[in-house]
PDB file of C-alpha atoms in Angstrom:
ATOM      1  CA  MET Z 272      37.187  83.759  69.082  1.00  0.00           C
ATOM      2  CA  LYS Z 273      39.850  83.559  67.290  1.00  0.00           C
ATOM      3  CA  LEU Z 274      42.585  86.426  67.174  1.00  0.00           C
ATOM      4  CA  PRO Z 275      43.834  88.021  63.361  1.00  0.00           C
ATOM      5  CA  ARG Z 276      47.108  86.464  62.822  1.00  0.00           C
ATOM      6  CA  THR Z 277      48.697  90.322  62.965  1.00  0.00           C
ATOM      7  CA  THR Z 278      47.687  90.749  66.667  1.00  0.00           C
ATOM      8  CA  LEU Z 279      48.656  87.297  67.793  1.00  0.00           C
ATOM      9  CA  ILE Z 280      52.485  87.911  66.329  1.00  0.00           C
ATOM     10  CA  LEU Z 281      52.249  91.247  68.238  1.00  0.00           C
ATOM     11  CA  ILE Z 282      51.087  89.782  71.877  1.00  0.00           C
ATOM     12  CA  LEU Z 283      54.379  87.410  70.956  1.00  0.00           C
ATOM     13  CA  LEU Z 284      56.581  90.184  69.860  1.00  0.00           C
ATOM     14  CA  ALA Z 285      55.168  91.473  73.180  1.00  0.00           C
ATOM     15  CA  LEU Z 286      55.806  89.324  75.401  1.00  0.00           C
ATOM     16  CA  GLY Z 287      59.260  88.634  74.119  1.00  0.00           C
ATOM     17  CA  LEU Z 288      60.364  91.689  74.433  1.00  0.00           C
ATOM     18  CA  GLY Z 289      58.904  91.438  77.863  1.00  0.00           C
ATOM     19  CA  GLY Z 290      61.010  88.811  78.629  1.00  0.00           C
ATOM     20  CA  PHE Z 291      64.116  89.762  77.033  1.00  0.00           C
ATOM     21  CA  VAL Z 292      63.271  93.352  79.309  1.00  0.00           C
ATOM     22  CA  TYR Z 293      63.450  90.694  82.379  1.00  0.00           C
ATOM     23  CA  LEU Z 294      66.693  89.273  81.644  1.00  0.00           C
ATOM     24  CA  TYR Z 295      68.343  92.071  81.086  1.00  0.00           C
ATOM     25  CA  GLU Z 296      67.696  94.586  83.721  1.00  0.00           C
ATOM     26  CA  PHE Z 297      67.241  91.402  86.994  1.00  0.00           C
ATOM     27  CA  ARG Z 298      68.801  88.666  85.563  1.00  0.00           C
ATOM     28  CA  GLY Z 299      71.521  91.445  84.040  1.00  0.00           C
ATOM     29  CA  ALA Z 300      71.526  93.546  87.452  1.00  0.00           C
ATOM     30  CA  THR Z 301      72.787  90.366  89.463  1.00  0.00           C
ATOM     31  CA  VAL Z 302      74.991  89.229  87.192  1.00  0.00           C
ATOM     32  CA  ARG Z 303      77.116  92.952  87.155  1.00  0.00           C
ATOM     33  CA  GLU Z 304      76.604  92.820  91.018  1.00  0.00           C
ATOM     34  CA  GLU Z 305      78.128  89.595  91.718  1.00  0.00           C
ATOM     35  CA  ILE Z 306      80.895  91.001  89.412  1.00  0.00           C
ATOM     36  CA  ASN Z 307      81.406  93.987  90.955  1.00  0.00           C
ATOM     37  CA  GLU Z 308      81.405  92.088  94.105  1.00  0.00           C
ATOM     38  CA  GLN Z 309      84.644  90.116  92.922  1.00  0.00           C
ATOM     39  CA  LYS Z 310      86.435  93.503  92.812  1.00  0.00           C
ATOM     40  CA  GLN Z 311      88.524  93.119  95.803  1.00  0.00           C
ATOM     41  CA  GLN Z 312      91.678  95.971  96.610  1.00  0.00           C
ATOM     42  CA  ILE Z 313      95.399  94.831  96.548  1.00  0.00           C
ATOM     43  CA  PHE Z 314      96.302  95.762  99.705  1.00  0.00           C
ATOM     44  CA  SER Z 315      94.667  97.319 102.645  1.00  0.00           C
ATOM     45  CA  PHE Z 316      97.969  99.501 103.572  1.00  0.00           C
ATOM     46  CA  ALA Z 317      97.505 103.571 103.471  1.00  0.00           C
ATOM     47  CA  GLU Z 318      99.902 105.713 101.717  1.00  0.00           C
ATOM     48  CA  ASN Z 319     101.181 107.031 105.250  1.00  0.00           C
ATOM     49  CA  ASP Z 320     101.981 103.628 105.965  1.00  0.00           C
ATOM     50  CA  VAL Z 321     104.861 102.899 103.323  1.00  0.00           C
ATOM     51  CA  GLN Z 322     108.274 103.212 104.285  1.00  0.00           C
ATOM     52  CA  SER Z 323     110.231 101.949 100.956  1.00  0.00           C
ATOM     53  CA  LEU Z 324     109.811 100.649  97.417  1.00  0.00           C
ATOM     54  CA  THR Z 325     111.651  98.214  95.677  1.00  0.00           C
ATOM     55  CA  VAL Z 326     111.202  98.499  91.763  1.00  0.00           C
ATOM     56  CA  LYS Z 327     112.933  96.008  89.878  1.00  0.00           C
ATOM     57  CA  THR Z 328     111.937  95.676  86.071  1.00  0.00           C
ATOM     58  CA  ARG Z 329     113.710  94.324  82.971  1.00  0.00           C
ATOM     59  CA  LYS Z 330     115.981  97.304  82.877  1.00  0.00           C
ATOM     60  CA  LEU Z 331     116.213  98.773  86.433  1.00  0.00           C
ATOM     61  CA  THR Z 332     116.433  98.186  90.018  1.00  0.00           C
ATOM     62  CA  LEU Z 333     115.230 101.255  92.072  1.00  0.00           C
ATOM     63  CA  ASN Z 334     115.269 101.442  95.606  1.00  0.00           C
ATOM     64  CA  LEU Z 335     113.228 104.085  97.099  1.00  0.00           C
ATOM     65  CA  GLU Z 336     112.577 105.972 101.267  1.00  0.00           C
ATOM     66  CA  ARG Z 337     110.301 108.166 102.255  1.00  0.00           C
ATOM     67  CA  SER Z 338     112.043 110.785 103.496  1.00  0.00           C
ATOM     68  CA  SER Z 339     112.749 111.435 107.407  1.00  0.00           C
ATOM     69  CA  GLU Z 340     112.377 114.930 107.023  1.00  0.00           C
ATOM     70  CA  SER Z 341     108.507 117.028 106.572  1.00  0.00           C
ATOM     71  CA  SER Z 342     109.603 119.005 103.582  1.00  0.00           C
ATOM     72  CA  ASN Z 343     109.800 118.065  99.644  1.00  0.00           C
ATOM     73  CA  PRO Z 344     111.056 115.870  98.090  1.00  0.00           C
ATOM     74  CA  LYS Z 345     108.454 113.235 100.332  1.00  0.00           C
ATOM     75  CA  TRP Z 346     110.925 110.587  98.561  1.00  0.00           C
ATOM     76  CA  LEU Z 347     114.250 109.824  98.275  1.00  0.00           C
ATOM     77  CA  ILE Z 348     116.287 107.467  95.654  1.00  0.00           C
ATOM     78  CA  LYS Z 349     119.139 105.255  97.255  1.00  0.00           C
ATOM     79  CA  SER Z 350     120.235 103.319  94.520  1.00  0.00           C
ATOM     80  CA  PRO Z 351     121.051 103.309  91.536  1.00  0.00           C
ATOM     81  CA  ILE Z 352     121.877 106.737  92.512  1.00  0.00           C
ATOM     82  CA  SER Z 353     121.301 108.768  95.284  1.00  0.00           C
ATOM     83  CA  GLY Z 354     119.135 112.153  95.001  1.00  0.00           C
ATOM     84  CA  PRO Z 355     115.927 113.288  95.625  1.00  0.00           C
ATOM     85  CA  ALA Z 356     113.180 111.282  93.765  1.00  0.00           C
ATOM     86  CA  ASN Z 357     110.018 112.914  91.770  1.00  0.00           C
ATOM     87  CA  ASP Z 358     107.157 113.027  93.937  1.00  0.00           C
ATOM     88  CA  ALA Z 359     104.228 112.962  90.662  1.00  0.00           C
ATOM     89  CA  ILE Z 360     105.931 110.399  89.926  1.00  0.00           C
ATOM     90  CA  VAL Z 361     106.748 108.231  92.924  1.00  0.00           C
ATOM     91  CA  SER Z 362     102.955 108.941  93.950  1.00  0.00           C
ATOM     92  CA  TYR Z 363     101.108 107.570  90.919  1.00  0.00           C
ATOM     93  CA  LEU Z 364     102.687 104.540  91.625  1.00  0.00           C
ATOM     94  CA  MET Z 365     101.450 104.699  95.577  1.00  0.00           C
ATOM     95  CA  ASP Z 366      98.213 105.553  94.597  1.00  0.00           C
ATOM     96  CA  LEU Z 367      97.632 102.686  92.010  1.00  0.00           C
ATOM     97  CA  LEU Z 368      99.098 100.128  94.954  1.00  0.00           C
ATOM     98  CA  VAL Z 369      96.905 102.068  98.028  1.00  0.00           C
ATOM     99  CA  LYS Z 370      93.478 102.017  95.933  1.00  0.00           C
ATOM    100  CA  GLY Z 371      93.852  99.975  93.346  1.00  0.00           C
ATOM    101  CA  LYS Z 372      91.579  96.938  92.567  1.00  0.00           C
ATOM    102  CA  SER Z 373      91.812  93.645  91.147  1.00  0.00           C
ATOM    103  CA  GLU Z 374      88.919  92.900  88.706  1.00  0.00           C
ATOM    104  CA  ARG Z 375      89.305  88.954  89.248  1.00  0.00           C
ATOM    105  CA  THR Z 376      90.601  85.930  90.354  1.00  0.00           C
ATOM    106  CA  LEU Z 377      91.898  83.159  89.313  1.00  0.00           C
ATOM    107  CA  SER Z 378      93.125  80.143  91.170  1.00  0.00           C
ATOM    108  CA  THR Z 379      95.842  78.741  89.309  1.00  0.00           C
ATOM    109  CA  PRO Z 380      98.330  76.277  89.568  1.00  0.00           C
ATOM    110  CA  ILE Z 381     101.647  77.139  90.121  1.00  0.00           C
ATOM    111  CA  LYS Z 382     102.574  75.030  87.206  1.00  0.00           C
ATOM    112  CA  GLU Z 383     100.765  77.543  84.632  1.00  0.00           C
ATOM    113  CA  LEU Z 384     102.225  81.115  86.219  1.00  0.00           C
ATOM    114  CA  GLY Z 385     104.436  81.113  83.162  1.00  0.00           C
ATOM    115  CA  GLU Z 386     101.007  81.315  80.598  1.00  0.00           C
ATOM    116  CA  PHE Z 387     100.415  84.738  82.160  1.00  0.00           C
ATOM    117  CA  ALA Z 388     104.849  85.961  82.402  1.00  0.00           C
ATOM    118  CA  LEU Z 389     104.341  85.461  85.892  1.00  0.00           C
ATOM    119  CA  ASP Z 390     107.894  83.747  86.080  1.00  0.00           C
ATOM    120  CA  GLN Z 391     109.597  85.694  84.358  1.00  0.00           C
ATOM    121  CA  PRO Z 392     107.626  89.176  85.402  1.00  0.00           C
ATOM    122  CA  GLN Z 393     107.822  92.340  83.524  1.00  0.00           C
ATOM    123  CA  ALA Z 394     107.922  94.041  86.979  1.00  0.00           C
ATOM    124  CA  THR Z 395     108.351  93.195  90.769  1.00  0.00           C
ATOM    125  CA  ILE Z 396     107.170  95.960  93.648  1.00  0.00           C
ATOM    126  CA  ASN Z 397     108.379  95.247  96.978  1.00  0.00           C
ATOM    127  CA  ILE Z 398     106.740  97.488  99.600  1.00  0.00           C
ATOM    128  CA  THR Z 399     108.157  97.902 102.883  1.00  0.00           C
ATOM    129  CA  LEU Z 400     106.000  99.598 105.635  1.00  0.00           C
ATOM    130  CA  LYS Z 401     106.864 101.297 108.687  1.00  0.00           C
ATOM    131  CA  ASN Z 402     105.943  98.652 110.989  1.00  0.00           C
ATOM    132  CA  ARG Z 403     108.036  96.021 109.096  1.00  0.00           C
ATOM    133  CA  GLN Z 404     105.817  94.288 107.215  1.00  0.00           C
ATOM    134  CA  ASN Z 405     106.275  93.148 103.649  1.00  0.00           C
ATOM    135  CA  HIS Z 406     104.275  92.905 100.909  1.00  0.00           C
ATOM    136  CA  GLN Z 407     105.030  92.094  97.181  1.00  0.00           C
ATOM    137  CA  LEU Z 408     103.380  92.778  93.492  1.00  0.00           C
ATOM    138  CA  ILE Z 409     104.461  90.787  90.436  1.00  0.00           C
ATOM    139  CA  LEU Z 410     103.464  92.485  87.362  1.00  0.00           C
ATOM    140  CA  GLY Z 411     102.688  89.728  84.738  1.00  0.00           C
ATOM    141  CA  LYS Z 412     101.570  90.146  81.271  1.00  0.00           C
ATOM    142  CA  SER Z 413      98.617  91.926  79.816  1.00  0.00           C
ATOM    143  CA  ASN Z 414      95.243  89.682  79.236  1.00  0.00           C
ATOM    144  CA  PHE Z 415      93.376  88.886  75.756  1.00  0.00           C
ATOM    145  CA  ASN Z 416      92.480  92.088  74.980  1.00  0.00           C
ATOM    146  CA  ARG Z 417      94.903  94.214  76.967  1.00  0.00           C
ATOM    147  CA  ARG Z 418      92.869  95.489  79.345  1.00  0.00           C
ATOM    148  CA  PHE Z 419      94.424  94.511  82.359  1.00  0.00           C
ATOM    149  CA  LEU Z 420      97.542  92.733  83.699  1.00  0.00           C
ATOM    150  CA  TYR Z 421      98.366  89.543  85.270  1.00  0.00           C
ATOM    151  CA  ALA Z 422      99.656  89.818  88.698  1.00  0.00           C
ATOM    152  CA  GLN Z 423     100.272  88.141  91.520  1.00  0.00           C
ATOM    153  CA  ALA Z 424      99.907  90.274  94.844  1.00  0.00           C
ATOM    154  CA  ASP Z 425     101.488  88.277  98.574  1.00  0.00           C
ATOM    155  CA  SER Z 426     100.894  85.062  96.570  1.00  0.00           C
ATOM    156  CA  VAL Z 427     100.467  82.163  98.941  1.00  0.00           C
ATOM    157  CA  ALA Z 428      99.953  78.619  97.732  1.00  0.00           C
ATOM    158  CA  LYS Z 429      96.629  77.611  98.817  1.00  0.00           C
ATOM    159  CA  PRO Z 430      95.626  74.380 100.433  1.00  0.00           C
ATOM    160  CA  ASP Z 431      94.828  72.942  97.344  1.00  0.00           C
ATOM    161  CA  GLY Z 432      98.618  74.125  95.610  1.00  0.00           C
ATOM    162  CA  ASN Z 433      97.041  76.768  93.408  1.00  0.00           C
ATOM    163  CA  ILE Z 434      97.979  80.103  93.808  1.00  0.00           C
ATOM    164  CA  ASN Z 435      96.004  83.134  93.546  1.00  0.00           C
ATOM    165  CA  VAL Z 436      96.380  85.627  89.972  1.00  0.00           C
ATOM    166  CA  LEU Z 437      94.660  88.998  89.595  1.00  0.00           C
ATOM    167  CA  LEU Z 438      93.929  90.963  86.833  1.00  0.00           C
ATOM    168  CA  VAL Z 439      94.734  94.877  87.820  1.00  0.00           C
ATOM    169  CA  SER Z 440      95.329  98.230  85.768  1.00  0.00           C
ATOM    170  CA  THR Z 441      97.259  98.174  83.083  1.00  0.00           C
ATOM    171  CA  ASP Z 442      98.288 101.815  84.365  1.00  0.00           C
ATOM    172  CA  PHE Z 443     100.708  99.444  86.619  1.00  0.00           C
ATOM    173  CA  THR Z 444     102.752  98.917  83.167  1.00  0.00           C
ATOM    174  CA  ASN Z 445     102.917 103.117  82.916  1.00  0.00           C
ATOM    175  CA  ALA Z 446     104.483 103.439  86.904  1.00  0.00           C
ATOM    176  CA  VAL Z 447     106.791 101.206  86.850  1.00  0.00           C
ATOM    177  CA  ASN Z 448     108.442 100.834  83.318  1.00  0.00           C
ATOM    178  CA  ARG Z 449     110.559 103.921  83.580  1.00  0.00           C
ATOM    179  CA  GLU Z 450     114.050 105.480  82.541  1.00  0.00           C
ATOM    180  CA  LEU Z 451     116.025 106.238  85.461  1.00  0.00           C
ATOM    181  CA  SER Z 452     115.937 110.237  85.055  1.00  0.00           C
ATOM    182  CA  GLU Z 453     111.913 109.961  84.923  1.00  0.00           C
ATOM    183  CA  TRP Z 454     112.204 108.704  88.845  1.00  0.00           C
ATOM    184  CA  GLN Z 455     114.572 111.810  89.587  1.00  0.00           C
ATOM    185  CA  GLN Z 456     113.318 114.943  90.923  1.00  0.00           C
ATOM    186  CA  PRO Z 457     113.483 117.347  88.003  1.00  0.00           C
ATOM    187  CA  VAL Z 458     116.109 120.138  87.748  1.00  0.00           C
ATOM    188  CA  ASP Z 459     115.214 123.599  88.705  1.00  0.00           C
ATOM    189  CA  ASN Z 460     116.671 126.139  85.392  1.00  0.00           C
ATOM    190  CA  SER Z 461     115.438 128.917  86.898  1.00  0.00           C
ATOM    191  CA  GLN Z 462     118.097 128.557  89.517  1.00  0.00           C
ATOM    192  CA  LYS Z 463     121.026 127.446  87.591  1.00  0.00           C
ATOM    193  CA  LEU Z 464     120.326 130.634  85.557  1.00  0.00           C
ATOM    194  CA  PRO Z 465     123.624 132.489  85.932  1.00  0.00           C
ATOM    195  CA  GLY Z 466     123.605 136.073  87.491  1.00  0.00           C
ATOM    196  CA  LEU Z 467     124.099 139.272  85.557  1.00  0.00           C
ATOM    197  CA  SER Z 468     127.134 140.818  86.874  1.00  0.00           C
ATOM    198  CA  THR Z 469     127.700 144.084  86.959  1.00  0.00           C
ATOM    199  CA  PRO Z 470     130.629 146.074  84.495  1.00  0.00           C
ATOM    200  CA  LEU Z 471     133.414 146.948  85.635  1.00  0.00           C
ATOM    201  CA  PRO Z 472     134.310 150.710  85.006  1.00  0.00           C
ATOM    202  CA  THR Z 473     136.292 151.501  81.905  1.00  0.00           C
ATOM    203  CA  PRO Z 474     139.549 152.514  82.677  1.00  0.00           C
ATOM    204  CA  THR Z 475     140.856 155.737  81.950  1.00  0.00           C
ATOM    205  CA  ASN Z 476     144.155 157.199  81.193  1.00  0.00           C
ATOM    206  CA  GLY Z 477     146.037 158.961  84.278  1.00  0.00           C
ATOM    207  CA  LYS Z 478     142.216 159.972  85.068  1.00  0.00           C
TER     208      LYS Z 478
END
């Protein structure tokens, strides 16, 4: 029996739609899983493990150290000035270092690092832990769609001579490119208001 042309077209459309659903739902899910599996934690230390940080940008080199006292502030600026640090600003950076993930890893020849601006980075973060271990994060330029930054973390050349280049959050740019005044603890103006003086009695003539 010969099927009507319209019915045949509908059957072909249904088969095509079924194939699309299969590719999107099943094959697509597999691809999404593989991409998620590529995401890796940048560092494995915890926030309380960190003793000091050095943030070097093109405008500033800042040395921060965890306060030995339990009271606020938790962080102190050691140079280029000395004083309490803005805990909220430091915590923002620490949260990125501790919880941040690399979206993808690119195995790159050392001679090509300049293409990612990693030879002249926008910032370098050196981390010293309480156990004296050192870590480093180098931040390069944004990728083509400005969704991520190219970065190096504890970069060591692999046996093939390549270096792993990471794709990390652009939030790192906001976290490190700050004026020195932003890193300082905000001034509590309420404590600087002059006190009200008691008026002196008006002198009287001989009385």
